[in-house]
Short mmCIF file of C-alpha atoms in Angstrom, two decimals:
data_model
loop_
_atom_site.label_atom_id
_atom_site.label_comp_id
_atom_site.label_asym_id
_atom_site.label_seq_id
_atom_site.Cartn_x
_atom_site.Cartn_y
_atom_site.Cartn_z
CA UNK A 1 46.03 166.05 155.63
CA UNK A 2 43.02 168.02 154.69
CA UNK A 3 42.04 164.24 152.93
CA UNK A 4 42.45 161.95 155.41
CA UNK A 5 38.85 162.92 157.39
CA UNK A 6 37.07 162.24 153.74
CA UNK A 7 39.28 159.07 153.29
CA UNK A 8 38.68 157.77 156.21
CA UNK A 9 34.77 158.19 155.87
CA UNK A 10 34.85 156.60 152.25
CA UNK A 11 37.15 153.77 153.70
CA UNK A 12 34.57 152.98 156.46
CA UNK A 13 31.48 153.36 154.02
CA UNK A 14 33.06 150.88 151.44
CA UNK A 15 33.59 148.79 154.66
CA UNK A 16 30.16 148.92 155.96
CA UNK A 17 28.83 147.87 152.47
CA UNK A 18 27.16 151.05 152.45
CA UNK A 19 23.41 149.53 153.68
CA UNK A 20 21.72 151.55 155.75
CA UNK A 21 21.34 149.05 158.83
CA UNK A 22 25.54 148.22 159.21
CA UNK A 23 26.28 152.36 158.62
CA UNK A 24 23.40 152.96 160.88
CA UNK A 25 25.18 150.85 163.67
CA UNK A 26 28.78 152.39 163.16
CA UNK A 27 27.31 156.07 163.81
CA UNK A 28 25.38 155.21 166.54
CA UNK A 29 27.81 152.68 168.41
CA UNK A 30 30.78 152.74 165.89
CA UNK A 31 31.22 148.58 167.34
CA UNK A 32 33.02 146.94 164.11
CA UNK A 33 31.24 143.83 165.95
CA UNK A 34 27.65 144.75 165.74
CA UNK A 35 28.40 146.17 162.11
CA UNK A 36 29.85 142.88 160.68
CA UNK A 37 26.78 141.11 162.84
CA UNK A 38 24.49 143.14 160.80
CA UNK A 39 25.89 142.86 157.66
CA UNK A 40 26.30 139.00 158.13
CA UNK A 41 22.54 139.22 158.72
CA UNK A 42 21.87 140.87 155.63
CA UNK A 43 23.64 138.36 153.52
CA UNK A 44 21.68 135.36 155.37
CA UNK A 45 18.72 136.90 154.06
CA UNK A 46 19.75 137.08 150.61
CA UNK A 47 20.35 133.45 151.13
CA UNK A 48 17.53 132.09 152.73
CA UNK A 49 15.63 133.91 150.03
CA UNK A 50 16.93 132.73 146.58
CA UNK A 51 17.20 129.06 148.38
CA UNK A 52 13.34 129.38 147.83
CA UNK A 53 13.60 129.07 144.31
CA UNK A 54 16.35 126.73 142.84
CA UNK A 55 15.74 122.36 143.72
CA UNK A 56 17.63 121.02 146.40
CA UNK A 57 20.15 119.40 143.87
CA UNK A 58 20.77 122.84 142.34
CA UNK A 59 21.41 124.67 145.93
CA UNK A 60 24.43 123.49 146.96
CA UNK A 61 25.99 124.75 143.81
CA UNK A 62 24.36 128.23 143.78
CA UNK A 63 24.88 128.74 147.49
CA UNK A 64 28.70 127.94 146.72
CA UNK A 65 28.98 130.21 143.69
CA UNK A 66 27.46 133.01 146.12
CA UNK A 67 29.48 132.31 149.15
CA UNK A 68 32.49 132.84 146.84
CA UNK A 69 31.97 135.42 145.28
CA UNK A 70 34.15 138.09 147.89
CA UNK A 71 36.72 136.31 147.15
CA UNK A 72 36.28 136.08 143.49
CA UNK A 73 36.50 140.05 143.44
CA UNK A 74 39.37 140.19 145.63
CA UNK A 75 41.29 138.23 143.36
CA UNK A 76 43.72 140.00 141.41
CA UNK A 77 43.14 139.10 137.89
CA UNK A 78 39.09 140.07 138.64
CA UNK A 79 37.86 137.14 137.17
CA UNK A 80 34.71 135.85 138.37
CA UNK A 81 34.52 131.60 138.01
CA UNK A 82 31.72 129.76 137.73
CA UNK A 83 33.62 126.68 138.13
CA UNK A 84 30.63 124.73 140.34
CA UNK A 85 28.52 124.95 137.36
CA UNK A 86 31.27 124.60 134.24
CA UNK A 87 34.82 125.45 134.73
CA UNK A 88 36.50 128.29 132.92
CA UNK A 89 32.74 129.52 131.39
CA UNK A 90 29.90 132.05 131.60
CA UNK A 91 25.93 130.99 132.14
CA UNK A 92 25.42 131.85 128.33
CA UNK A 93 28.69 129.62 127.39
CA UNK A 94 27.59 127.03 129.08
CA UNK A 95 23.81 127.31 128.00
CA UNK A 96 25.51 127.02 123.70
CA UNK A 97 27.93 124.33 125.25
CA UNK A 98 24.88 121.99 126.00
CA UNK A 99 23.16 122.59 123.03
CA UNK A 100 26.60 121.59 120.63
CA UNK A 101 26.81 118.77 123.34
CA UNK A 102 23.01 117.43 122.62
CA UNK A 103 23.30 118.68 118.76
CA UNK A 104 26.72 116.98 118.41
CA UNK A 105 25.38 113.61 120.23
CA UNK A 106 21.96 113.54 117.72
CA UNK A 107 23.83 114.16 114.51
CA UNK A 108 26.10 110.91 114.96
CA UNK A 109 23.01 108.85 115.68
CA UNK A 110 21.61 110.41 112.14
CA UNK A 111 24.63 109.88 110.22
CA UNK A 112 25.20 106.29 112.09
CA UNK A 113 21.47 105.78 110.61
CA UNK A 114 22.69 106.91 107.07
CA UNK A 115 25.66 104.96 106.90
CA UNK A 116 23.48 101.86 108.00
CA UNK A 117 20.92 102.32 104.90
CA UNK A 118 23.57 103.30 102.15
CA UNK A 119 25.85 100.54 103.32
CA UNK A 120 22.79 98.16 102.92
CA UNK A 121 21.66 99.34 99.41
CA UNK A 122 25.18 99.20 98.13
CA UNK A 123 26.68 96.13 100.34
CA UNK A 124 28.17 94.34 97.72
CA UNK A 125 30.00 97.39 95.68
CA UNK A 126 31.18 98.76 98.48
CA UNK A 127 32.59 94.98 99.40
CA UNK A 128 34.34 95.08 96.07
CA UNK A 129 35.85 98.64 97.11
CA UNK A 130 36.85 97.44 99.94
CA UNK A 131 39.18 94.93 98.09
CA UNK A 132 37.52 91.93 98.34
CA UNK A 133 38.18 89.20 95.99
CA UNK A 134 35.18 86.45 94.79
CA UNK A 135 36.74 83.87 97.13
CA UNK A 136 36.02 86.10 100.46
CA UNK A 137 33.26 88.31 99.16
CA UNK A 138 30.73 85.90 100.75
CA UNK A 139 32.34 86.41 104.22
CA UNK A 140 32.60 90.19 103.43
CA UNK A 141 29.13 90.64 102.85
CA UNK A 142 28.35 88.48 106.34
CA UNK A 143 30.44 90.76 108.16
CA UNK A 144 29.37 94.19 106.58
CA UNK A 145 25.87 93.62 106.81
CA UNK A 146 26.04 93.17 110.62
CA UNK A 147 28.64 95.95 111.22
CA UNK A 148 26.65 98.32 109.27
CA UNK A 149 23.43 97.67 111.29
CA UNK A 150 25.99 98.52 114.59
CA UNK A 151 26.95 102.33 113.08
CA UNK A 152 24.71 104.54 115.15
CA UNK A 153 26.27 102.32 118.11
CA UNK A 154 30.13 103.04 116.72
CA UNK A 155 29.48 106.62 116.01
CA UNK A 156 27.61 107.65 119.03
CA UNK A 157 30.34 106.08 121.29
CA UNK A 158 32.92 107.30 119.49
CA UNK A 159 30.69 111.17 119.92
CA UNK A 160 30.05 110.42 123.59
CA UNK A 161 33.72 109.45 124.44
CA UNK A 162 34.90 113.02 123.33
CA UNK A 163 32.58 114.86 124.65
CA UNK A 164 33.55 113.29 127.81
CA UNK A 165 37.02 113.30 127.47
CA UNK A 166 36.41 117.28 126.73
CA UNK A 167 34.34 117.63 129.80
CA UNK A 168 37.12 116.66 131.97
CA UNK A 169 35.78 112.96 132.92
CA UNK A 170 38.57 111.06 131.27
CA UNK A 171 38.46 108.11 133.91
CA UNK A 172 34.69 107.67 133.03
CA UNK A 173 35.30 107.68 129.31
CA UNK A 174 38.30 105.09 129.77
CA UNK A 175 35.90 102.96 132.17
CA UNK A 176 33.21 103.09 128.95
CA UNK A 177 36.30 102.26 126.32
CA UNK A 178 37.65 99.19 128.67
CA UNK A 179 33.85 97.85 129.25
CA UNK A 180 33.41 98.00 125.51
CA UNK A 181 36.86 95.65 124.73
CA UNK A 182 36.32 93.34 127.65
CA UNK A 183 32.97 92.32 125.94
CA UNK A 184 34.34 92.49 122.96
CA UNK A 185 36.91 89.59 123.94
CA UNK A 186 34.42 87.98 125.72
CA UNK A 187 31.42 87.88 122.95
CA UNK A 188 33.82 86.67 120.29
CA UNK A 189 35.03 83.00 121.20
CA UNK A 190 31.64 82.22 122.65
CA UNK A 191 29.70 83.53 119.20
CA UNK A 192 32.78 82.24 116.61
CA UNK A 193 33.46 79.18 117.90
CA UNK A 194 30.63 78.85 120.28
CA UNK A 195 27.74 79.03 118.27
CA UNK A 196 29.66 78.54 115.17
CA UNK A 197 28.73 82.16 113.93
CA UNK A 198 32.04 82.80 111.89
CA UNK A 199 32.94 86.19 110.54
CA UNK A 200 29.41 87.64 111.83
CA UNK A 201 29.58 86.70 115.24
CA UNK A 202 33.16 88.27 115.25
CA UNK A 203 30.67 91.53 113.83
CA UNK A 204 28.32 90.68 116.48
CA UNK A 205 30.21 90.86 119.07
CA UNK A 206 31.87 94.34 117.82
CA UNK A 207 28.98 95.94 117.74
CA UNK A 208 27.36 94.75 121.19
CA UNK A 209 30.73 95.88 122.79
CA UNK A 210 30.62 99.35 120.79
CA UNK A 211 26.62 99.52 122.15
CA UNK A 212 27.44 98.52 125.88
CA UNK A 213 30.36 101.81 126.09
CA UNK A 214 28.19 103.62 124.48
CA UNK A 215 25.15 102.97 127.13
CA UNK A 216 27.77 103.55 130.02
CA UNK A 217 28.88 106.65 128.63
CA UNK A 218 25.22 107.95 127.90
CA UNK A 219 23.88 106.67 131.32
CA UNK A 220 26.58 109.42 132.67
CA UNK A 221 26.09 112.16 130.33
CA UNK A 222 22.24 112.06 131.03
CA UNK A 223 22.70 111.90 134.86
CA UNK A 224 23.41 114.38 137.48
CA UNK A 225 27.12 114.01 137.88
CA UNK A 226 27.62 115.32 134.34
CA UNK A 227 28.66 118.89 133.68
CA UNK A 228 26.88 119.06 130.16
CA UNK A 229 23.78 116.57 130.63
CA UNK A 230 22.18 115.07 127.12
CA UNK A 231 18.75 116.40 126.10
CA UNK A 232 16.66 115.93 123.08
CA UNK A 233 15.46 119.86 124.32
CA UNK A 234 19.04 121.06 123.43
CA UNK A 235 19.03 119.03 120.17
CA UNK A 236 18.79 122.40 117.65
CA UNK A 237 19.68 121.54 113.60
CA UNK A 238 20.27 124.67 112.96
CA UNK A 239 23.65 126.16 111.08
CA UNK A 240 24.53 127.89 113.92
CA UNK A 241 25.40 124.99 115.98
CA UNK A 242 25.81 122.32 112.96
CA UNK A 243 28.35 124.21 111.10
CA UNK A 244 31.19 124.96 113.68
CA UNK A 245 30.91 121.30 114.26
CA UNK A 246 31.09 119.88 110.64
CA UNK A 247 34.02 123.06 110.19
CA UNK A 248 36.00 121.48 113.06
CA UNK A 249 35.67 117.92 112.32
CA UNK A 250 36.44 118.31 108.55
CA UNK A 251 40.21 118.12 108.77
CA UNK A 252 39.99 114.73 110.92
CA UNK A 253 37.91 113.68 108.51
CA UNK A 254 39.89 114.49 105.78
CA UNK A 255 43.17 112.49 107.33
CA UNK A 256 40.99 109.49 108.55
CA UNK A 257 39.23 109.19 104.82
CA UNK A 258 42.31 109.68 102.90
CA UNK A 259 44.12 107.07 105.18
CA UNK A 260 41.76 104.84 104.70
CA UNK A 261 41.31 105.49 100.84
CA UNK A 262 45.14 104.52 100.49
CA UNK A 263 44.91 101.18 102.64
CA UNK A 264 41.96 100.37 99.90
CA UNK A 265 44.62 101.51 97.29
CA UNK A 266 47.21 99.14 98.90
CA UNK A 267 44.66 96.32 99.30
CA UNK A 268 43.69 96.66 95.31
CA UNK A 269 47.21 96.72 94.32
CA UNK A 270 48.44 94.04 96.56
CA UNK A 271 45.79 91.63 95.33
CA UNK A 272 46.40 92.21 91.90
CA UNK A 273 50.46 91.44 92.09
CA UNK A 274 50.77 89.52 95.10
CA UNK A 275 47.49 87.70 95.53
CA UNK A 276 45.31 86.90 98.63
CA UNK A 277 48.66 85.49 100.69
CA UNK A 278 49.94 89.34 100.22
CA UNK A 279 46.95 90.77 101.61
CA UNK A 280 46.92 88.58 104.84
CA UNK A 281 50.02 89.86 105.02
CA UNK A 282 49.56 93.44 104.53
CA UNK A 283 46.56 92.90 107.11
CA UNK A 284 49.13 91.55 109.77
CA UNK A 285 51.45 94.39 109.10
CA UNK A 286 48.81 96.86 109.48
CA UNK A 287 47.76 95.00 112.70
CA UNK A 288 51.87 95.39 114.06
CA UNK A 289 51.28 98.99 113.15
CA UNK A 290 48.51 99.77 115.56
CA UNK A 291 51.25 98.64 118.45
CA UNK A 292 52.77 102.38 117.43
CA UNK A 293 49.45 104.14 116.10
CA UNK A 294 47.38 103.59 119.72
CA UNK A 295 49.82 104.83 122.14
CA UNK A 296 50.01 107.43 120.16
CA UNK A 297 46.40 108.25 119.43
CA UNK A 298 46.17 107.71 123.30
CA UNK A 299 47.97 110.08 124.39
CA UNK A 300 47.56 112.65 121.77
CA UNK A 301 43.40 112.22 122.29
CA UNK A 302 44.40 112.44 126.48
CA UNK A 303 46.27 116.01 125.87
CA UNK A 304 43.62 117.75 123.81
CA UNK A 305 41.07 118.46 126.25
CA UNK A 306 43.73 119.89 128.56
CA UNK A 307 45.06 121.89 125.68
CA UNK A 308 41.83 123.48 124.80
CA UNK A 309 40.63 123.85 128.68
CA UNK A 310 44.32 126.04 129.08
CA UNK A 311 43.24 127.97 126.02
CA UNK A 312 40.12 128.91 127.14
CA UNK A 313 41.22 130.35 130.36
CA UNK A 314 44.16 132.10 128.36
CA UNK A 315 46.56 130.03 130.60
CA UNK A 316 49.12 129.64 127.38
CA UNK A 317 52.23 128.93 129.07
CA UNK A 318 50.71 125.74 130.62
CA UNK A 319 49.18 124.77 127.05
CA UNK A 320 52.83 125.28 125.45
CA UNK A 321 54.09 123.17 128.27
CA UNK A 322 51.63 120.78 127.53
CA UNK A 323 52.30 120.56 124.03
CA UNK A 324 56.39 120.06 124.85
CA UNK A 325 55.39 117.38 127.14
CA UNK A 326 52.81 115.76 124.02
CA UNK A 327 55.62 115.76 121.26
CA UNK A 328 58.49 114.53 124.11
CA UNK A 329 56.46 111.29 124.71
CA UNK A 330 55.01 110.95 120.59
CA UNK A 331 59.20 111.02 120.09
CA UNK A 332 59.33 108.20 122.88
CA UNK A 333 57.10 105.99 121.68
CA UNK A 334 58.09 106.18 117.58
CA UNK A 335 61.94 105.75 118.69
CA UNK A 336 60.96 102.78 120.70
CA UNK A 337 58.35 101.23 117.97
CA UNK A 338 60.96 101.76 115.37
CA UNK A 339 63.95 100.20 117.32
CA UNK A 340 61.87 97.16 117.69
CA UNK A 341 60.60 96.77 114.14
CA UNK A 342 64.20 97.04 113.48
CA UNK A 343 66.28 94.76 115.57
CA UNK A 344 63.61 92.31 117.02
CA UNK A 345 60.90 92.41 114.74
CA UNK A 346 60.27 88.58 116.16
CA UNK A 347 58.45 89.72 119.28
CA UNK A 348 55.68 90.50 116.97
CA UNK A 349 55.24 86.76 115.95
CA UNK A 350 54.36 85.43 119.47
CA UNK A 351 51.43 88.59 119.61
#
């Protein structure tokens, strides 16, 4: 009892925000009405005076982060969200997230360029590496020497689709990836047979459809409606930013350079014991393959960013039920692919 006058002065200071002008109006008048009227007041203020400083495309988002923020601290796990400016992170997170973004997004275009001038230089070894034999080495060559021109196109799409895949724009990144085959189906009749290009209008048309997805995707990431916009500003080569990139890519790597080491392997062994009839057929195995290997990439590729977004915000139950839900349909579709292979391995002919 000898409490309750003190409590009930603390409980009516924490409700009058303690500013002079709403505690001023409860002593005088003690009308909850004029009090809130005040306070509401206050905050207007505060508002009509930072909206003096941000653009007009940046207010909406700062004026929502600040009208939110009552109930942000009345939540119960106390965890303030900046989810208007990038879900799940903090200004300074989202500051380093642009920068690997940019960084990430530069570095492909470099390497794309270094891939182009080694390729180039060493066309015809790497050709004969490749497996070629003398009788297709001519169309080979055609083929690499207009793909390799195309590799800061393929690895800048292939960069740009991730990052927005990761950003949570999956829809826009499939839009890019479905542009990119259309033309690609469209561009090759019309430069094979069309203007009787061969091999190198097939590697034509590859890399014009790899450059139009990657225009669409980089159109986005440098516009407004992005969540991480592209900036040669943010572009930093330094090891800080470099080296957690290279460090996370290196296992991928790893599996998609060994992978492809052994289908040289089988290509080198195949033409020396079975000739150039058992590497078409290798080639339309490998082709059958894909049927399993793309669902499965699909999918796989569609569950990581909401894997690592779950992480983030330490919401591991969903990312474990995420993970079940992954591996239930990976089982689906290898069951399916293998029963088939297996007992009607002639569908494949007629695709």
């Amino acid at each position: 009892a000898f409490f309750n006058p003190l409590y009930e002065k603390l409980k009516m200071y924490y409700v009058t925000g303690g500013m002079p002008e709403p505690v001023l109006m409860w002593t005088e008048a003690r009308d909850v009405a004029a009090m809130q009227e005040a306070l509401s007041g206050i905050i207007s203020a505060y508002e009509r005076d930072f909206a003096k400083h941000p653009s007009i495309s940046e207010f909406p988002k700062i004026s929502m982060i600040w009208k939110s923020v009552p109930s942000q601290l009345a939540r119960e796990n106390k965890k303030f969200i900046y989810k208007v400016v990038k879900e799940g992170a903090r200004a300074r997170e989202y500051e380093d997230a642009a920068i690997m973004a940019s960084t990430g997004f530069f570095m492909a275009i470099i390497t794309g360029v270094v891939i182009t001038i080694a390729g180039l230089v060493f066309l015809e070894p790497l050709a004969r590496f490749l497996g070629s034999t003398p009788t297709i080495l001519p169309y080979t060559k055609d083929y690499l020497r207009i793909i390799l021109m195309g590799a800061p196109f393929i690895m800048s799409s292939f960069v740009l689709n991730n990052q927005l895949r990761f950003q949570g724009s999956a829809s826009y990144a499939m839009v890019g990836i479905v542009s990119g085959a259309i033309v690609n189906v469209i561009l090759d009749p019309i430069f094979i047979f069309g203007f009787n290009m061969g091999v190198r209008g097939a590697a034509l048309a590859t890399i014009l459809s790899q450059a139009v997805s990657a225009t669409w995707i980089l159109r986005f990431l440098t516009g407004k409606k992005t969540t991480l916009r592209l900036k040669v500003s943010n572009m930093k080569l330094r090891k800080e930013w470099y080296l957690p990139s290279l460090a996370l890519g290196l296992a991928p790597f790893i599996m998609q350079s060994t992978e492809s080491l052994i289908s040289v392997c089988f290509n080198s062994s195949i033409l020396k014991y079975g000739g150039e009839i058992a590497v078409g057929s290798m080639t339309i195995l490998s082709s059958v393959m894909q049927f399993a290997l793309m669902p499965l990439q699909g999918v796989t590729q569609g569950a990581q960013p909401i894997i690592s977004y779950n992480y983030g915000a330490e919401n591991f139950d969903r990312v474990k039920k995420t993970f079940k839900i992954l591996v239930t349909i990976d089982l689906c579709i290898t069951i399916t692919a293998c029963l088939l292979t297996q007992f009607i391995p002639g569908v494949f002919d007629y695709i």
